[in-house]
Short mmCIF file of C-alpha atoms and ligand atoms in Angstrom, two decimals:
data_model
loop_
_atom_site.label_atom_id
_atom_site.label_comp_id
_atom_site.label_asym_id
_atom_site.label_seq_id
_atom_site.Cartn_x
_atom_site.Cartn_y
_atom_site.Cartn_z
CA UNK X 1 11.30 -29.16 -40.52
CA UNK X 2 14.57 -27.27 -39.82
CA UNK X 3 16.31 -25.15 -42.39
CA UNK X 4 19.89 -24.38 -41.30
CA UNK X 5 20.98 -21.25 -42.51
CA UNK X 6 24.85 -21.56 -42.07
CA UNK X 7 26.46 -22.00 -45.55
CA UNK X 8 28.77 -24.70 -43.94
CA UNK X 9 25.93 -26.63 -42.49
CA UNK X 10 24.65 -29.22 -44.90
CA UNK X 11 22.83 -31.28 -42.26
CA UNK X 12 21.80 -30.75 -38.71
CA UNK X 13 20.57 -33.56 -36.49
CA UNK X 14 16.98 -33.04 -35.55
CA UNK X 15 15.87 -30.68 -32.68
CA UNK X 16 15.68 -32.45 -29.54
CA UNK X 17 13.27 -29.83 -28.32
CA UNK X 18 14.66 -29.34 -24.76
CA UNK X 19 12.00 -27.30 -22.96
CA UNK X 20 14.46 -25.57 -20.77
CA UNK X 21 16.30 -23.79 -23.54
CA UNK X 22 13.69 -21.32 -24.78
CA UNK X 23 14.68 -17.54 -24.67
CA UNK X 24 12.88 -14.48 -25.97
CA UNK X 25 16.25 -13.23 -27.48
CA UNK X 26 19.60 -15.15 -28.52
CA UNK X 27 22.53 -12.95 -28.94
CA UNK X 28 25.36 -14.17 -31.33
CA UNK X 29 28.79 -12.31 -30.27
CA UNK X 30 30.26 -11.05 -27.01
CA UNK X 31 31.73 -7.77 -28.42
CA UNK X 32 30.47 -4.38 -27.47
CA UNK X 33 27.27 -4.69 -29.57
CA UNK X 34 26.21 -7.71 -28.26
CA UNK X 35 27.09 -7.27 -24.67
CA UNK X 36 25.21 -3.86 -24.82
CA UNK X 37 22.07 -5.04 -26.35
CA UNK X 38 22.07 -8.08 -23.49
CA UNK X 39 22.63 -5.22 -20.70
CA UNK X 40 19.84 -3.35 -22.27
CA UNK X 41 17.57 -6.64 -22.34
CA UNK X 42 18.48 -7.58 -18.59
CA UNK X 43 17.83 -4.08 -17.52
CA UNK X 44 14.28 -4.56 -18.82
CA UNK X 45 14.24 -8.28 -17.27
CA UNK X 46 14.05 -9.51 -20.59
CA UNK X 47 15.62 -13.01 -20.71
CA UNK X 48 18.38 -13.72 -23.18
CA UNK X 49 21.51 -15.65 -23.67
CA UNK X 50 24.93 -14.35 -25.35
CA UNK X 51 26.90 -16.86 -27.37
CA UNK X 52 30.61 -16.11 -27.84
CA UNK X 53 33.15 -18.49 -29.68
CA UNK X 54 36.00 -17.06 -27.84
CA UNK X 55 36.95 -17.32 -24.13
CA UNK X 56 36.20 -14.44 -21.57
CA UNK X 57 39.65 -13.89 -21.10
CA UNK X 58 40.42 -13.49 -24.82
CA UNK X 59 37.70 -10.91 -25.45
CA UNK X 60 38.34 -9.07 -22.41
CA UNK X 61 42.03 -8.60 -23.65
CA UNK X 62 41.53 -8.14 -27.29
CA UNK X 63 43.33 -4.97 -28.28
CA UNK X 64 41.18 -2.67 -30.71
CA UNK X 65 39.53 0.39 -30.60
CA UNK X 66 40.18 3.34 -28.26
CA UNK X 67 38.24 6.52 -29.33
CA UNK X 68 34.55 6.94 -28.24
CA UNK X 69 32.52 9.78 -29.13
CA UNK X 70 30.65 11.84 -26.42
CA UNK X 71 27.32 11.26 -27.75
CA UNK X 72 27.87 7.33 -27.14
CA UNK X 73 29.41 7.83 -23.90
CA UNK X 74 26.47 9.68 -22.79
CA UNK X 75 23.93 7.14 -24.01
CA UNK X 76 26.13 4.37 -22.26
CA UNK X 77 25.76 6.49 -19.14
CA UNK X 78 22.20 7.05 -19.37
CA UNK X 79 21.83 3.14 -19.40
CA UNK X 80 24.07 2.76 -16.24
CA UNK X 81 26.95 1.43 -18.51
CA UNK X 82 29.47 4.32 -18.05
CA UNK X 83 30.64 4.35 -14.54
CA UNK X 84 34.26 3.00 -15.09
CA UNK X 85 34.64 4.62 -18.28
CA UNK X 86 33.72 8.08 -17.11
CA UNK X 87 36.39 7.55 -13.99
CA UNK X 88 39.20 6.44 -16.06
CA UNK X 89 39.01 7.67 -19.71
CA UNK X 90 40.72 10.60 -20.95
CA UNK X 91 38.50 13.42 -22.58
CA UNK X 92 40.38 14.84 -25.42
CA UNK X 93 39.59 18.35 -26.83
CA UNK X 94 42.04 18.58 -29.75
CA UNK X 95 43.90 16.84 -32.60
CA UNK X 96 46.72 17.72 -34.32
CA UNK X 97 47.73 17.32 -38.15
CA UNK X 98 51.60 17.31 -39.22
CA UNK X 99 52.04 18.20 -42.82
CA UNK X 100 54.73 20.16 -44.87
CA UNK X 101 56.72 19.79 -41.73
CA UNK X 102 54.56 21.91 -39.56
CA UNK X 103 52.17 21.19 -36.72
CA UNK X 104 48.60 22.60 -37.03
CA UNK X 105 46.16 22.07 -33.91
CA UNK X 106 42.42 21.53 -34.42
CA UNK X 107 40.61 22.58 -31.19
CA UNK X 108 37.19 20.38 -32.01
CA UNK X 109 35.85 20.82 -28.38
CA UNK X 110 36.23 24.67 -28.73
CA UNK X 111 33.94 24.43 -32.12
CA UNK X 112 31.56 21.76 -30.89
CA UNK X 113 31.53 21.81 -27.23
CA UNK X 114 32.01 17.80 -27.23
CA UNK X 115 35.01 15.45 -26.55
CA UNK X 116 36.40 12.21 -27.68
CA UNK X 117 36.97 9.96 -24.96
CA UNK X 118 39.85 7.68 -24.87
CA UNK X 119 39.29 4.52 -23.42
CA UNK X 120 40.75 1.16 -24.51
CA UNK X 121 38.00 -1.61 -26.13
CA UNK X 122 39.35 -4.39 -23.84
CA UNK X 123 38.17 -2.28 -20.74
CA UNK X 124 34.85 -1.33 -22.24
CA UNK X 125 34.13 -5.09 -22.91
CA UNK X 126 35.30 -5.99 -19.34
CA UNK X 127 32.83 -3.50 -17.87
CA UNK X 128 30.08 -4.75 -20.28
CA UNK X 129 30.68 -8.60 -19.23
CA UNK X 130 30.73 -7.85 -15.75
CA UNK X 131 27.57 -5.82 -15.82
CA UNK X 132 25.84 -8.01 -18.07
CA UNK X 133 26.59 -11.22 -15.94
CA UNK X 134 27.35 -10.22 -12.50
CA UNK X 135 25.10 -7.33 -12.15
CA UNK X 136 22.12 -7.92 -14.35
CA UNK X 137 22.13 -11.78 -14.08
CA UNK X 138 22.82 -12.44 -17.79
CA UNK X 139 23.79 -15.85 -19.33
CA UNK X 140 26.86 -15.72 -21.21
CA UNK X 141 28.19 -19.13 -22.96
CA UNK X 142 31.90 -18.62 -23.81
CA UNK X 143 33.85 -21.17 -26.14
CA UNK X 144 30.76 -22.21 -28.18
CA UNK X 145 31.48 -23.68 -31.73
CA UNK X 146 29.73 -23.95 -34.94
CA UNK X 147 26.77 -21.49 -34.20
CA UNK X 148 24.06 -22.24 -36.65
CA UNK X 149 20.66 -20.25 -37.14
CA UNK X 150 17.51 -22.07 -38.05
CA UNK X 151 13.89 -21.22 -39.32
CA UNK X 152 14.49 -17.38 -39.33
CA UNK X 153 11.64 -16.62 -41.33
CA UNK X 154 9.29 -18.93 -39.24
CA UNK X 155 7.56 -17.47 -35.91
CA UNK X 156 9.64 -20.04 -34.12
CA UNK X 157 13.51 -19.46 -35.03
CA UNK X 158 16.48 -21.27 -32.97
CA UNK X 159 19.85 -21.09 -32.72
CA UNK X 160 22.13 -24.31 -32.14
CA UNK X 161 25.82 -24.48 -31.38
CA UNK X 162 28.19 -27.39 -30.11
CA UNK X 163 28.90 -27.17 -26.37
CA UNK X 164 32.72 -26.76 -25.60
CA UNK X 165 32.00 -29.23 -22.42
CA UNK X 166 30.12 -31.86 -23.96
CA UNK X 167 30.87 -31.75 -27.52
CA UNK X 168 26.96 -32.03 -28.06
CA UNK X 169 24.68 -30.15 -30.17
CA UNK X 170 22.49 -27.67 -28.02
CA UNK X 171 19.51 -25.81 -29.32
CA UNK X 172 17.75 -22.72 -27.90
CA UNK X 173 14.36 -21.73 -29.25
CA UNK X 174 13.89 -17.93 -29.34
CA UNK X 175 11.68 -15.02 -30.84
CA UNK X 176 14.60 -13.04 -32.01
CA UNK X 177 18.38 -13.35 -32.88
CA UNK X 178 20.64 -10.42 -32.44
CA UNK X 179 23.69 -10.91 -35.00
CA UNK X 180 26.43 -9.08 -33.09
CA UNK X 181 29.21 -11.35 -34.22
CA UNK X 182 31.54 -9.02 -36.13
CA UNK X 183 32.98 -8.92 -39.37
CA UNK X 184 33.88 -12.73 -39.39
CA UNK X 185 30.69 -14.12 -38.03
CA UNK X 186 28.04 -16.37 -39.24
CA UNK X 187 25.03 -14.30 -38.81
CA UNK X 188 25.36 -12.32 -41.88
CA UNK X 189 25.62 -15.55 -44.20
CA UNK X 190 22.32 -16.30 -42.77
CA UNK X 191 20.64 -13.47 -44.60
CA UNK X 192 18.47 -14.92 -47.65
CA UNK X 193 20.88 -14.09 -50.58
CA UNK X 194 18.02 -13.49 -52.85
CA UNK X 195 17.13 -10.42 -50.34
CA UNK X 196 20.66 -9.00 -49.20
CA UNK X 197 22.48 -6.30 -50.76
CA UNK X 198 25.99 -5.65 -49.82
CA UNK X 199 27.82 -2.38 -50.79
CA UNK X 200 31.51 -2.61 -50.40
CA UNK X 201 34.53 -0.26 -51.04
CA UNK X 202 38.23 -1.34 -51.06
CA UNK X 203 40.80 1.63 -50.76
CA UNK X 204 43.58 -0.39 -52.24
CA UNK X 205 45.38 0.95 -49.12
CA UNK X 206 46.64 -0.78 -45.82
CA UNK X 207 47.79 0.41 -42.40
CA UNK X 208 50.22 -1.30 -40.32
CA UNK X 209 48.47 -1.10 -36.91
CA UNK X 210 50.98 -1.06 -34.03
CA UNK X 211 50.77 -1.12 -30.23
CA UNK X 212 53.78 0.16 -28.49
CA UNK X 213 54.91 -0.28 -24.90
CA UNK X 214 55.65 3.48 -24.76
CA UNK X 215 53.71 6.41 -23.25
CA UNK X 216 52.23 8.58 -25.70
CA UNK X 217 54.58 11.02 -27.54
CA UNK X 218 51.89 13.87 -27.61
CA UNK X 219 48.90 15.10 -25.62
CA UNK X 220 46.45 14.24 -28.23
CA UNK X 221 45.87 12.23 -31.48
CA UNK X 222 48.18 13.07 -34.37
CA UNK X 223 47.69 12.71 -37.92
CA UNK X 224 50.55 12.62 -40.22
CA UNK X 225 50.00 13.43 -43.64
CA UNK X 226 53.21 12.61 -45.75
CA UNK X 227 54.53 11.87 -49.10
CA UNK X 228 55.89 8.61 -47.81
CA UNK X 229 52.49 7.92 -46.57
CA UNK X 230 50.11 8.47 -43.67
CA UNK X 231 50.98 7.84 -39.88
CA UNK X 232 49.09 8.00 -36.88
CA UNK X 233 49.48 8.49 -33.37
CA UNK X 234 46.74 7.94 -30.66
CA UNK X 235 47.24 7.33 -26.81
CA UNK X 236 45.53 4.08 -25.55
CA UNK X 237 46.78 4.34 -21.91
CA UNK X 238 49.83 6.08 -19.94
CA UNK X 239 51.67 2.99 -20.76
CA UNK X 240 50.54 2.03 -24.23
CA UNK X 241 50.22 4.12 -27.61
CA UNK X 242 48.88 2.88 -30.86
CA UNK X 243 50.55 3.90 -33.95
CA UNK X 244 49.74 3.53 -37.64
CA UNK X 245 51.83 3.32 -40.66
CA UNK X 246 50.24 3.11 -44.14
CA UNK X 247 51.72 0.29 -46.14
CA UNK X 248 51.02 -1.66 -49.27
CA UNK X 249 48.11 -3.85 -49.18
CA UNK X 250 48.83 -7.41 -48.45
CA UNK X 251 52.14 -6.26 -46.94
CA UNK X 252 53.70 -8.77 -44.20
CA UNK X 253 54.33 -7.34 -40.89
CA UNK X 254 57.62 -9.15 -40.73
CA UNK X 255 58.79 -6.46 -43.30
CA UNK X 256 58.76 -3.89 -40.37
CA UNK X 257 61.46 -4.81 -37.70
CA UNK X 258 61.52 -2.40 -34.97
CA UNK X 259 64.20 -0.06 -36.41
CA UNK X 260 62.15 0.47 -39.59
CA UNK X 261 59.15 0.99 -37.80
CA UNK X 262 60.47 3.91 -35.59
CA UNK X 263 62.50 5.63 -38.39
CA UNK X 264 59.33 5.67 -40.55
CA UNK X 265 57.32 7.03 -37.71
CA UNK X 266 59.64 9.75 -37.04
CA UNK X 267 59.90 10.74 -40.63
CA UNK X 268 56.06 10.90 -41.35
CA UNK X 269 55.19 12.32 -37.86
CA UNK X 270 58.15 14.86 -37.81
CA UNK X 271 57.36 18.62 -37.77
CA UNK X 272 58.91 21.92 -36.31
CA UNK X 273 58.67 21.87 -32.60
CA UNK X 274 57.12 18.58 -32.04
CA UNK X 275 58.39 16.54 -29.11
CA UNK X 276 60.62 13.72 -30.08
CA UNK X 277 58.79 10.12 -30.25
CA UNK X 278 59.01 7.84 -26.99
CA UNK X 279 60.06 4.47 -28.50
CA UNK X 280 59.05 1.19 -26.83
CA UNK X 281 58.68 -2.54 -27.68
CA UNK X 282 55.95 -3.10 -30.34
CA UNK X 283 53.64 -5.47 -28.61
CA UNK X 284 51.18 -5.65 -31.64
CA UNK X 285 51.94 -5.56 -35.36
CA UNK X 286 49.03 -6.25 -38.02
CA UNK X 287 48.38 -5.32 -41.35
CA UNK X 288 44.89 -4.23 -41.87
CA UNK X 289 43.85 -3.75 -45.48
CA UNK X 290 41.45 -0.77 -45.71
CA UNK X 291 37.97 -1.65 -47.10
CA UNK X 292 34.43 -1.09 -45.84
CA UNK X 293 30.82 -2.66 -46.44
CA UNK X 294 27.50 -1.89 -45.54
CA UNK X 295 24.78 -4.78 -45.62
CA UNK X 296 21.70 -2.68 -46.77
CA UNK X 297 19.22 -4.98 -45.20
CA UNK X 298 20.37 -5.88 -41.99
CA UNK X 299 17.21 -7.37 -40.73
CA UNK X 300 15.17 -10.09 -42.14
CA UNK X 301 12.56 -12.30 -40.31
CA UNK X 302 13.59 -12.69 -36.81
CA UNK X 303 17.19 -11.83 -37.12
CA UNK X 304 18.80 -8.34 -36.70
CA UNK X 305 22.39 -7.73 -37.38
CA UNK X 306 24.20 -5.03 -35.32
CA UNK X 307 27.89 -3.69 -35.40
CA UNK X 308 30.59 -4.95 -37.52
CA UNK X 309 28.49 -7.87 -38.54
CA UNK X 310 26.31 -5.35 -40.18
CA UNK X 311 29.01 -2.86 -41.40
CA UNK X 312 32.62 -2.48 -41.21
CA UNK X 313 34.41 0.94 -41.54
CA UNK X 314 38.06 1.04 -41.69
CA UNK X 315 39.84 2.42 -38.61
CA UNK X 316 40.43 5.76 -40.89
CA UNK X 317 37.89 7.60 -38.98
CA UNK X 318 37.75 5.51 -35.74
CA UNK X 319 34.11 4.91 -35.97
CA UNK X 320 33.53 1.41 -35.97
CA UNK X 321 32.92 0.93 -32.23
CA UNK X 322 30.83 3.94 -32.22
CA UNK X 323 28.44 2.44 -34.90
CA UNK X 324 28.37 -0.79 -32.85
CA UNK X 325 27.06 1.11 -30.13
CA UNK X 326 24.77 3.09 -31.83
CA UNK X 327 23.35 0.05 -33.62
CA UNK X 328 22.98 -1.71 -30.07
CA UNK X 329 21.04 1.18 -28.33
CA UNK X 330 18.62 1.09 -31.15
CA UNK X 331 18.33 -2.68 -31.24
CA UNK X 332 18.08 -3.16 -27.44
CA UNK X 333 15.44 -0.67 -27.01
CA UNK X 334 13.51 -2.14 -29.99
CA UNK X 335 13.55 -5.49 -28.71
CA UNK X 336 12.74 -4.21 -25.03
CA UNK X 337 9.66 -2.15 -26.48
CA UNK X 338 8.53 -4.96 -28.53
CA UNK X 339 8.82 -7.72 -26.11
CA UNK X 340 7.52 -5.78 -22.90
CA UNK X 341 4.97 -3.41 -24.64
CA UNK X 342 4.23 -4.91 -27.98
CA UNK X 343 5.42 -1.71 -29.47
CA UNK X 344 7.13 -2.76 -32.71
CA UNK X 345 7.95 0.73 -34.00
CA UNK X 346 11.57 0.47 -33.06
CA UNK X 347 12.20 -2.67 -35.05
CA UNK X 348 10.27 -1.59 -37.90
CA UNK X 349 12.46 1.69 -38.19
CA UNK X 350 15.64 -0.35 -37.12
CA UNK X 351 17.26 -0.49 -40.77
CA UNK X 352 16.65 3.04 -41.70
CA UNK X 353 17.81 4.54 -38.15
CA UNK X 354 20.85 2.42 -38.30
CA UNK X 355 21.88 3.21 -41.87
CA UNK X 356 21.62 6.89 -41.55
CA UNK X 357 24.32 7.10 -39.33
CA UNK X 358 26.33 4.27 -41.00
CA UNK X 359 26.22 5.79 -44.52
CA UNK X 360 27.27 9.18 -42.85
CA UNK X 361 30.37 7.92 -41.27
CA UNK X 362 31.21 5.94 -44.42
CA UNK X 363 31.18 8.84 -46.37
CA UNK X 364 33.14 10.81 -43.73
CA UNK X 365 35.79 7.88 -43.62
CA UNK X 366 35.97 8.20 -47.37
CA UNK X 367 36.45 11.81 -47.43
CA UNK X 368 39.29 11.62 -44.44
CA UNK X 369 40.95 8.78 -46.53
CA UNK X 370 41.74 11.16 -49.16
CA UNK X 371 43.22 13.70 -46.99
CA UNK X 372 45.38 11.11 -45.37
CA UNK X 373 46.58 9.46 -48.35
CA UNK X 374 46.57 12.14 -51.16
CA UNK X 375 49.93 13.23 -50.78
CA UNK X 376 51.31 9.63 -51.21
CA UNK X 377 49.05 8.74 -53.82
CA UNK X 378 51.75 9.24 -56.59
CA UNK X 379 49.04 11.39 -58.42
CA UNK X 380 50.26 15.06 -57.96
CA UNK X 381 46.80 16.42 -59.03
CA UNK X 382 45.25 14.35 -56.05
CA UNK X 383 47.91 15.22 -53.60
CA UNK X 384 47.36 19.16 -54.62
CA UNK X 385 43.59 18.86 -54.21
CA UNK X 386 43.68 17.00 -50.88
CA UNK X 387 46.35 19.48 -49.53
CA UNK X 388 44.12 22.31 -50.14
CA UNK X 389 41.28 20.30 -48.33
CA UNK X 390 43.46 20.04 -45.30
CA UNK X 391 44.38 23.60 -45.33
CA UNK X 392 40.92 24.61 -45.53
CA UNK X 393 40.34 23.24 -42.19
CA UNK X 394 42.78 25.93 -40.51
CA UNK X 395 41.50 28.97 -42.63
CA UNK X 396 37.67 28.51 -43.06
CA UNK X 397 35.63 28.49 -39.85
CA UNK X 398 32.60 26.89 -41.90
CA UNK X 399 34.85 24.15 -43.01
CA UNK X 400 36.72 23.62 -39.76
CA UNK X 401 33.01 23.27 -37.84
CA UNK X 402 31.79 20.88 -40.59
CA UNK X 403 34.82 18.54 -39.96
CA UNK X 404 34.67 18.95 -36.13
CA UNK X 405 30.89 17.75 -36.35
CA UNK X 406 31.77 14.81 -38.42
CA UNK X 407 34.82 13.76 -36.48
CA UNK X 408 32.71 13.58 -33.33
CA UNK X 409 29.82 12.36 -35.09
CA UNK X 410 27.65 15.18 -33.04
CA UNK X 411 25.82 16.47 -36.14
CA UNK X 412 22.21 17.25 -35.31
CA UNK X 413 20.95 15.07 -38.37
CA UNK X 414 20.93 12.33 -35.68
P1 RFL N 1 33.41 -7.42 -32.24
O1 RFL N 1 33.90 -6.59 -31.32
O2 RFL N 1 34.06 -7.80 -33.58
O3 RFL N 1 32.79 -8.48 -31.54
C1 RFL N 1 31.99 -9.60 -32.17
C2 RFL N 1 32.16 -10.82 -31.22
O4 RFL N 1 31.69 -11.95 -31.69
C3 RFL N 1 32.37 -13.23 -31.64
N1 RFL N 1 32.10 -14.15 -32.75
C4 RFL N 1 30.98 -15.06 -32.48
N2 RFL N 1 30.58 -15.46 -31.54
C5 RFL N 1 29.62 -16.55 -31.77
N3 RFL N 1 29.76 -17.56 -32.85
C6 RFL N 1 30.48 -16.85 -33.98
N4 RFL N 1 30.34 -17.45 -35.22
C7 RFL N 1 31.08 -15.60 -33.88
N5 RFL N 1 32.17 -15.09 -34.60
C8 RFL N 1 32.71 -13.97 -34.23
C9 RFL N 1 33.84 -12.45 -31.64
O5 RFL N 1 34.90 -13.48 -30.99
C10 RFL N 1 33.57 -11.20 -31.01
O6 RFL N 1 33.88 -11.58 -29.83
O7 RFL N 1 32.22 -6.69 -32.81
P2 RFL N 1 31.12 -5.39 -32.65
O8 RFL N 1 30.56 -5.93 -31.32
O9 RFL N 1 30.29 -5.14 -33.65
O10 RFL N 1 31.89 -4.28 -32.20
C11 RFL N 1 32.65 -3.63 -33.49
C12 RFL N 1 33.88 -3.17 -32.98
O11 RFL N 1 34.86 -3.84 -32.12
C13 RFL N 1 34.81 -2.44 -34.01
O12 RFL N 1 34.28 -1.75 -34.85
C14 RFL N 1 36.01 -1.66 -33.60
O13 RFL N 1 37.13 -2.09 -32.97
C15 RFL N 1 36.89 -0.78 -34.78
N6 RFL N 1 37.80 0.13 -34.54
C16 RFL N 1 37.73 1.32 -33.96
N7 RFL N 1 36.53 1.92 -33.84
C17 RFL N 1 36.33 3.19 -33.16
O14 RFL N 1 34.96 3.48 -32.90
N8 RFL N 1 37.18 3.75 -32.62
C18 RFL N 1 38.41 3.18 -32.65
O15 RFL N 1 39.19 4.06 -32.25
C19 RFL N 1 38.66 2.00 -33.32
N9 RFL N 1 40.15 1.69 -33.55
C20 RFL N 1 39.18 -0.39 -34.62
C21 RFL N 1 40.27 0.36 -34.09
C22 RFL N 1 39.35 -1.65 -35.23
C23 RFL N 1 40.70 -2.01 -35.10
N10 RFL N 1 41.04 -3.50 -35.79
C24 RFL N 1 41.52 -4.43 -35.27
C25 RFL N 1 40.17 -3.74 -37.13
C26 RFL N 1 41.62 -0.12 -34.28
C27 RFL N 1 41.57 -1.35 -34.78
C28 RFL N 1 43.22 -1.77 -35.12
#
């Protein structure tokens, strides 16, 4: 008897039990989390399959993150997954805050001896797809539809999907399912509602996320804290720069034509002695409502969630990709230990080890959101206290060090 877990799957034809389709692990989602888990499994010769709804071309070009913390780069490197990144990424040492018409450099590498690496997420995904498939012989099925999870509480779970070529439902029996299908995936909904708790936070704020076909206007990340709202600048490549503009939640990107965007960026990022912004065509314009969630029980039976499927952090502190990689290292190692050596310690400790860093980053995101958005909150008290918090970073060494460690995710507690 099969119990389909997808909420949109009232009935599924019975399992034809194709004996060929039996894998120790099925990974749902070919983002950074799923591909990294897959690469770790393949490195240990564990058989697995990755199921992805989009095409290979789509996942390799989807623009998203760019900031990767040094500990994550080291972990990727240790697992043979960072060769291109180390060759092409820029290592940054400072960021810059602009407020009250002045520029303030924050030298985080001098304080922590660690860097931020700038490497566009599409390049990382391209590297990981190539490594998983072409180098480590992994199986990815792109363009699958209607993925469903079955019998997760049994010792014989399975995953089924509609094959894009035949339109037939195919089944894969497995020992474990890695739910790496991001914030809008289906695996989170397969957690039994009576056992799952999801903590949520809505900032009541949105950012207009922009990609401009223009070289960066500064040699580092810039945060503009302004009474008109937050603005951000970060390099993506020598030809493309990401900008953010705080805007009302639910705002329509069409309300932001080219001229308005650049006028507002110049105003909010303006400061004495700052180089002028290099304008360019806007090739992406999306409104992101700032909200976060944490699935407090990201594992049940044979299903383990990782990355955005398990927790979402708004791009405020540029942490989502880093957390996705952290989960993937933990889960990949734990599955390998269990499946090759019968050692279940990693799987048993997965939830706790993942959530420790997740909650730490969530707290930092919230703290940083106050700094970014206090000046424009309309509340003079909040504007005053958050400005004091910001000034402290440039006057008190202990406060500066604490900020640098959180910003780089390098605190020793992990
Ligand atoms: P992903 O990358 O969303 O990948 C999930 C994959 O699953 C597929 N999928 C399914 N596959 C099979 N069946 C289904 N039913 C499926 N449903 C979905 C999807 O097509 C996709 O390929 O999740 P993952 O692997 O957990 O990685 C998370 C990161 O992508 C995300 O946290 C970051 O992009 C967040 N983020 C940033 N993080 C950083 O650490 N540093 C940054 O600088 C940074 N900047 C950003 C960001 C996110 C942004 N957006 C778009 C929200 C900037 C932006 C604008």
